[in-house]
Tab-separated table of C-alpha atoms in Angstrom:
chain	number	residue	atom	x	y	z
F	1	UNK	CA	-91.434	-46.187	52.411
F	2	UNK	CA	-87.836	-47.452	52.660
F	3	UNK	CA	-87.665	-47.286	56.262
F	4	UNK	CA	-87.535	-50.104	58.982
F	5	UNK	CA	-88.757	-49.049	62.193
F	6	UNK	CA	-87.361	-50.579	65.295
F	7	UNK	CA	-88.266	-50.451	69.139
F	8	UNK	CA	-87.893	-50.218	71.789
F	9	UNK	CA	-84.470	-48.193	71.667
F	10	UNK	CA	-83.434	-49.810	74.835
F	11	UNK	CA	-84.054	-52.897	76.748
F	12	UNK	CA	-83.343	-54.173	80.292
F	13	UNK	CA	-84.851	-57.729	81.189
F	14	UNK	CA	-83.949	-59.895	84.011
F	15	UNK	CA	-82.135	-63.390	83.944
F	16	UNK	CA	-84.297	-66.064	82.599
F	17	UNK	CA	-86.851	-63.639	81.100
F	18	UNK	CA	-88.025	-63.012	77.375
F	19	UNK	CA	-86.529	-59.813	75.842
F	20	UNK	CA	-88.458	-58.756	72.693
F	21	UNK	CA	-87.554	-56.491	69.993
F	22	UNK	CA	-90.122	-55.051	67.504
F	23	UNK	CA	-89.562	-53.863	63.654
F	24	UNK	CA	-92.251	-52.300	61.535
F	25	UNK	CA	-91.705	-52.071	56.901
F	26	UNK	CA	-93.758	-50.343	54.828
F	27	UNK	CA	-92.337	-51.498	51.578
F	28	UNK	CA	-93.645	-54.807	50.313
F	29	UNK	CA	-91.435	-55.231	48.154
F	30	UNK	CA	-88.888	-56.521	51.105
F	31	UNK	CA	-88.412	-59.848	51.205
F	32	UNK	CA	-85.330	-60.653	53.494
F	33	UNK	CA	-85.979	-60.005	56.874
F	34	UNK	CA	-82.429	-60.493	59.174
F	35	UNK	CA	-81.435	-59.757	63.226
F	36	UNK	CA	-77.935	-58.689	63.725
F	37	UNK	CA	-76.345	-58.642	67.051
F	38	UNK	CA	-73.754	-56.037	67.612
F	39	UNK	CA	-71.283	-56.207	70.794
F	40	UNK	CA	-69.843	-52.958	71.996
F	41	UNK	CA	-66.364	-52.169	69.717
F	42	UNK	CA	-67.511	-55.005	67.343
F	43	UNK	CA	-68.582	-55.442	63.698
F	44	UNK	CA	-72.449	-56.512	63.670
F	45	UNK	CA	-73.449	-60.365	63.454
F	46	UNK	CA	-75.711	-62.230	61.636
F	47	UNK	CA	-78.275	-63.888	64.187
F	48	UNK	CA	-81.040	-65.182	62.380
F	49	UNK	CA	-82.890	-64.497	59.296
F	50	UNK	CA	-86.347	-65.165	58.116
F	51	UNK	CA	-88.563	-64.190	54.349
F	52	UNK	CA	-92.057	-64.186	54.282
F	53	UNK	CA	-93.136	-67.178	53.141
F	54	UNK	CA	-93.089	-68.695	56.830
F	55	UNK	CA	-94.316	-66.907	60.124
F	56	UNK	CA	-91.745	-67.858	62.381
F	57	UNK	CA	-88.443	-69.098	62.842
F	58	UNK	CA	-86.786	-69.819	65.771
F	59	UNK	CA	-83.215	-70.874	65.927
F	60	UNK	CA	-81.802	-72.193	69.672
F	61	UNK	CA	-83.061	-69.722	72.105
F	62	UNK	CA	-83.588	-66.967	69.385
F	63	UNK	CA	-86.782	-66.824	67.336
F	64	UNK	CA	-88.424	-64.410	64.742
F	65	UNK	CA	-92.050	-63.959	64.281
F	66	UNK	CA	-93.297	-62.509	61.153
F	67	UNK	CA	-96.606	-60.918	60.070
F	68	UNK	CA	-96.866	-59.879	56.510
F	69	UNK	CA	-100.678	-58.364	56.711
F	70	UNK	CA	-99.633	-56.307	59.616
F	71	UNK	CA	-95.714	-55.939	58.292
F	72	UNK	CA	-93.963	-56.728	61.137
F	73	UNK	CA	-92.130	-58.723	62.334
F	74	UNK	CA	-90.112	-59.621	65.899
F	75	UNK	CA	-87.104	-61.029	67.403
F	76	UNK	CA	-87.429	-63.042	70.900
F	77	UNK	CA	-85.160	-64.058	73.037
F	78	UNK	CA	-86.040	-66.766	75.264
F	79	UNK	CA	-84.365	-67.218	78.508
F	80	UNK	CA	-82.411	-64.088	78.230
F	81	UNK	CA	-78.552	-64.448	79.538
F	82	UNK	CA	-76.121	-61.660	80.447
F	83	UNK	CA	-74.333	-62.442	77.159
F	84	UNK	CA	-77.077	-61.012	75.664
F	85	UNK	CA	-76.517	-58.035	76.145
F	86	UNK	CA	-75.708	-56.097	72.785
F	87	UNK	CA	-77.369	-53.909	70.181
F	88	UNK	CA	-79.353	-55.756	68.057
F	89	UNK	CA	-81.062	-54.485	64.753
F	90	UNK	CA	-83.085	-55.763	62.353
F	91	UNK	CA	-82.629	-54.801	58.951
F	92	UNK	CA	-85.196	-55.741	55.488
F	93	UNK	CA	-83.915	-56.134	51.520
F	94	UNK	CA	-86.397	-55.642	48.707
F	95	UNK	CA	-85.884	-58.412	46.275
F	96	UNK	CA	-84.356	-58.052	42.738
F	97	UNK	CA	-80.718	-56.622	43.879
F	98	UNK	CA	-81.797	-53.815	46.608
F	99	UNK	CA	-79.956	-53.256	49.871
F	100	UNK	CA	-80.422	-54.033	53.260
F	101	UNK	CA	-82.271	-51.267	55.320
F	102	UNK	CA	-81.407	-51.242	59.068
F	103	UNK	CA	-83.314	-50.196	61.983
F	104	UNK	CA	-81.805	-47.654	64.496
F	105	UNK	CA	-81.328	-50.499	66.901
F	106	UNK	CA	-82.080	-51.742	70.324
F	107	UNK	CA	-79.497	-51.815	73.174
F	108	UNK	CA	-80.436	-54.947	75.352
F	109	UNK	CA	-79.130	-55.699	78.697
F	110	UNK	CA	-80.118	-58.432	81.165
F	111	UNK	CA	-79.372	-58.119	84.520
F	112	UNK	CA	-78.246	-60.895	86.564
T	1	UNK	CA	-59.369	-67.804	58.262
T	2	UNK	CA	-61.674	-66.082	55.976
T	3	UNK	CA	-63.048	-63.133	56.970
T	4	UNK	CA	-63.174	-59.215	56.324
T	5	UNK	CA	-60.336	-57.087	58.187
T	6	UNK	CA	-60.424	-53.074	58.405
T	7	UNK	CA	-57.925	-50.957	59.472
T	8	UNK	CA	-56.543	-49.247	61.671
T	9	UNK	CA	-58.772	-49.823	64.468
T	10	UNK	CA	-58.671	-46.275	65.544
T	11	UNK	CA	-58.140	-42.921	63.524
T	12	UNK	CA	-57.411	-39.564	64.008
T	13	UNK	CA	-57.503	-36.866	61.336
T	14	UNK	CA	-57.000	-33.303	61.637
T	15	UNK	CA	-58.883	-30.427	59.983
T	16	UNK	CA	-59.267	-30.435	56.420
T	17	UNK	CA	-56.904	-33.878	56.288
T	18	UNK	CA	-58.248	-36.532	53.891
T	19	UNK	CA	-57.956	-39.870	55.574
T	20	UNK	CA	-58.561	-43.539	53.894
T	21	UNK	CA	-60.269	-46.414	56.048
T	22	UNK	CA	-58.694	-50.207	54.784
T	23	UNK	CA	-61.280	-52.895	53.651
T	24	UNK	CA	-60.266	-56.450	52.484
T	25	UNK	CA	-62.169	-59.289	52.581
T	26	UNK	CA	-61.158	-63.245	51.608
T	27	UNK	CA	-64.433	-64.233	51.184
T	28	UNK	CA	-64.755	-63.964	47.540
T	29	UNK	CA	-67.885	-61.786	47.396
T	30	UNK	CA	-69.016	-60.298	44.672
T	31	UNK	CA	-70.723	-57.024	46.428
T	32	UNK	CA	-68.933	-54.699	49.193
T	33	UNK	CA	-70.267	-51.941	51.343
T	34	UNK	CA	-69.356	-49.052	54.003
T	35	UNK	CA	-71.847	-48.013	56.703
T	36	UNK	CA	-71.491	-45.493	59.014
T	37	UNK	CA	-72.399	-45.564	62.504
T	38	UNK	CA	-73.941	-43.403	64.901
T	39	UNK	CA	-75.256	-43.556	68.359
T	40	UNK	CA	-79.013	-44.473	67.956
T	41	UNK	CA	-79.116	-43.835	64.255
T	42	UNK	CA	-78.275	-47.485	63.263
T	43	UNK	CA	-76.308	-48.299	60.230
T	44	UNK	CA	-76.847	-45.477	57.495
T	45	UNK	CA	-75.456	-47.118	53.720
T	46	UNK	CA	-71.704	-44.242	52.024
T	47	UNK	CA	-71.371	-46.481	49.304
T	48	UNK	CA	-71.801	-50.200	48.274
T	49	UNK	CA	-70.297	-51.707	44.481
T	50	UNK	CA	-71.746	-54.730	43.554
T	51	UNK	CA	-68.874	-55.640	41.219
T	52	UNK	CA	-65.197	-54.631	40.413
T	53	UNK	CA	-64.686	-51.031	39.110
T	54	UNK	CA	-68.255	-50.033	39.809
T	55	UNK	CA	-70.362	-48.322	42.904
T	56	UNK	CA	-72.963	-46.466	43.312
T	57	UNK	CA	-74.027	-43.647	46.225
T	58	UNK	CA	-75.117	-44.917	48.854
T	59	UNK	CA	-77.734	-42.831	51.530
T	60	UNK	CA	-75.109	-40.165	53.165
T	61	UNK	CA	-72.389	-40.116	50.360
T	62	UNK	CA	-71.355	-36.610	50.525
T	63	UNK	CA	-67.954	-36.249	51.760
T	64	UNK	CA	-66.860	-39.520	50.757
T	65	UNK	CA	-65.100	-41.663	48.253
T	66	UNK	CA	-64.119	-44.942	47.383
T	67	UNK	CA	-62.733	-47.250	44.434
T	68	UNK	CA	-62.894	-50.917	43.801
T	69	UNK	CA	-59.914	-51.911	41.801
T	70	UNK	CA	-59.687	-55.635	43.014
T	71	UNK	CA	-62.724	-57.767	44.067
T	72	UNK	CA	-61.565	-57.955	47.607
T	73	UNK	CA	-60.433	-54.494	48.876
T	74	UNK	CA	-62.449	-51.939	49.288
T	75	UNK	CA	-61.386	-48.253	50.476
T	76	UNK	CA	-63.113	-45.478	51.576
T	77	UNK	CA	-62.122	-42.008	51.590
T	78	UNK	CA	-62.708	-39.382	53.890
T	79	UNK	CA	-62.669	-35.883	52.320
T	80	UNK	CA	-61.876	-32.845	54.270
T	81	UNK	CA	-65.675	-31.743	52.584
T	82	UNK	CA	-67.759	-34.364	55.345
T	83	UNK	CA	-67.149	-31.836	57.942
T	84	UNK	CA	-68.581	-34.715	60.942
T	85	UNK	CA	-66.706	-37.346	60.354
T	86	UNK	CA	-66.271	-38.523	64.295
T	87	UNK	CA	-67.962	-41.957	63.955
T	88	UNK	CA	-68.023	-45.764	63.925
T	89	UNK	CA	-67.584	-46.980	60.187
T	90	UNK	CA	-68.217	-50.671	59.438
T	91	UNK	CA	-67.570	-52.307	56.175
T	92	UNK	CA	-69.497	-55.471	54.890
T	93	UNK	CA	-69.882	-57.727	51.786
T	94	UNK	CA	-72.192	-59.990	50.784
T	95	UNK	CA	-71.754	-63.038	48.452
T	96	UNK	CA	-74.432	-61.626	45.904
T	97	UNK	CA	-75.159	-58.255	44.737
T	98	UNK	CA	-78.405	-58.417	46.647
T	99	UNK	CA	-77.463	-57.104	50.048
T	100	UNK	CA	-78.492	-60.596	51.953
T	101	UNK	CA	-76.349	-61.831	54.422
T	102	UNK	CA	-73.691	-59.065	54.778
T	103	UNK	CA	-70.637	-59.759	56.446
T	104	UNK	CA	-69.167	-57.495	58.984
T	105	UNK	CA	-65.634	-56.440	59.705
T	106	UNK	CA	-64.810	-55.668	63.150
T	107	UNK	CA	-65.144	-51.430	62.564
T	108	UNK	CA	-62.835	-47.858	62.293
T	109	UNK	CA	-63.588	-45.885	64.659
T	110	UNK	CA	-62.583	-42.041	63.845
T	111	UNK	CA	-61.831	-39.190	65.637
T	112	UNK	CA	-61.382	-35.646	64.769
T	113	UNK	CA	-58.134	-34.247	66.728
């Protein structure tokens, strides 16, 4: 019940085009639902973050849908550059103190 | 510049050689953590301490150790007992004890010799 479900383990979208990145919870108690992008060698980064009580959230070129009856929720990437290419993972944190439970991750890459 | 730094970038231990991974951050958070990572396994949770002199187990503990003395270092410990230690380890913190918004430092990668 603690686990975060991610797919598709890997990713290859052309230049221009939408990548999208799925995550599955089973625990409702999660309530803080981020994207990190990870570069090869690198630390992960916070991308963009979203909790339940809105369905979507979309920050530049990067937006999350979420759907709390179906508990999922999404990360697209509109417009897809070569920079984009990383590992990206979604994580989820119960509320009241708990941690943040990753996904295994999905390795993107956008040809040119 | 504020940030967390870990060191040394790489490491190499021998067999049955205890080795300790740096962790300092100048953030002032309250909570730290280590993750390990593997190749498509994500980020699996050692140990995390929410406040100074305190931690708790995190998912894959075994084999590992760690102390939090002062509020911004954080060390980990690798025991001669975690017998597959070859892998990426990444330590975060966050500014509250509630694991949102962690904080990466830029990895230790280690290598058995």
């Amino acid at each position: 019940q603690q686990q975060v479900k991610q797919s598709p383990q890997s990713l290859i979208v052309q230049k221009g085009g939408i990548s999208i990145i799925n995550c599955a919870y089973e625990n409702t108690a999660f309530d803080y639902f981020p994207w990190y992008q990870q570069f090869p060698g690198k630390g992960p980064a916070l991308l963009i973050a979203i909790r339940p009580d809105v369905s979507e959230k979309k920050e530049g070129r990067f937006t999350i849908s979420f759907n709390k009856s179906a508990k999922q929720f999404s990360l697209h990437i509109m417009d897809s550059q070569p920079g984009d290419s990383a590992t990206y993972f979604c994580a989820a944190s119960p509320n009241q103190g708990g941690k943040l439970i990753f996904g295994q991750g999905t390795e993107l890459s956008v040809k040119p | 510049d504020g940030g967390i730094t870990q060191s040394p970038k790489y490491l190499f231990r021998k067999e049955g050689q205890n080795v300790t991974l740096s962790c300092e951050q100048n953030l002032n958070h309250d909570a730290m953590y280590w993750y390990r990572q593997d190749p498509g396994q994500g980020l699996r949770l050692i140990y995390y301490s929410q406040i100074v002199n305190d931690f708790q187990k995190g998912d894959i503990a075994e084999g590992y150790s760690v102390s939090r003395e002062k509020k911004e270092s954080f060390p980990l410990t690798v025991t001669s007992a975690q017998k597959n230690p070859t892998a990426f380890y990444l330590c975060a913190s966050s500014r509250q004890a509630d694991g949102e918004t962690q904080y990466f430092g830029p990895g230790t990668r280690l290598l058995v010799l």
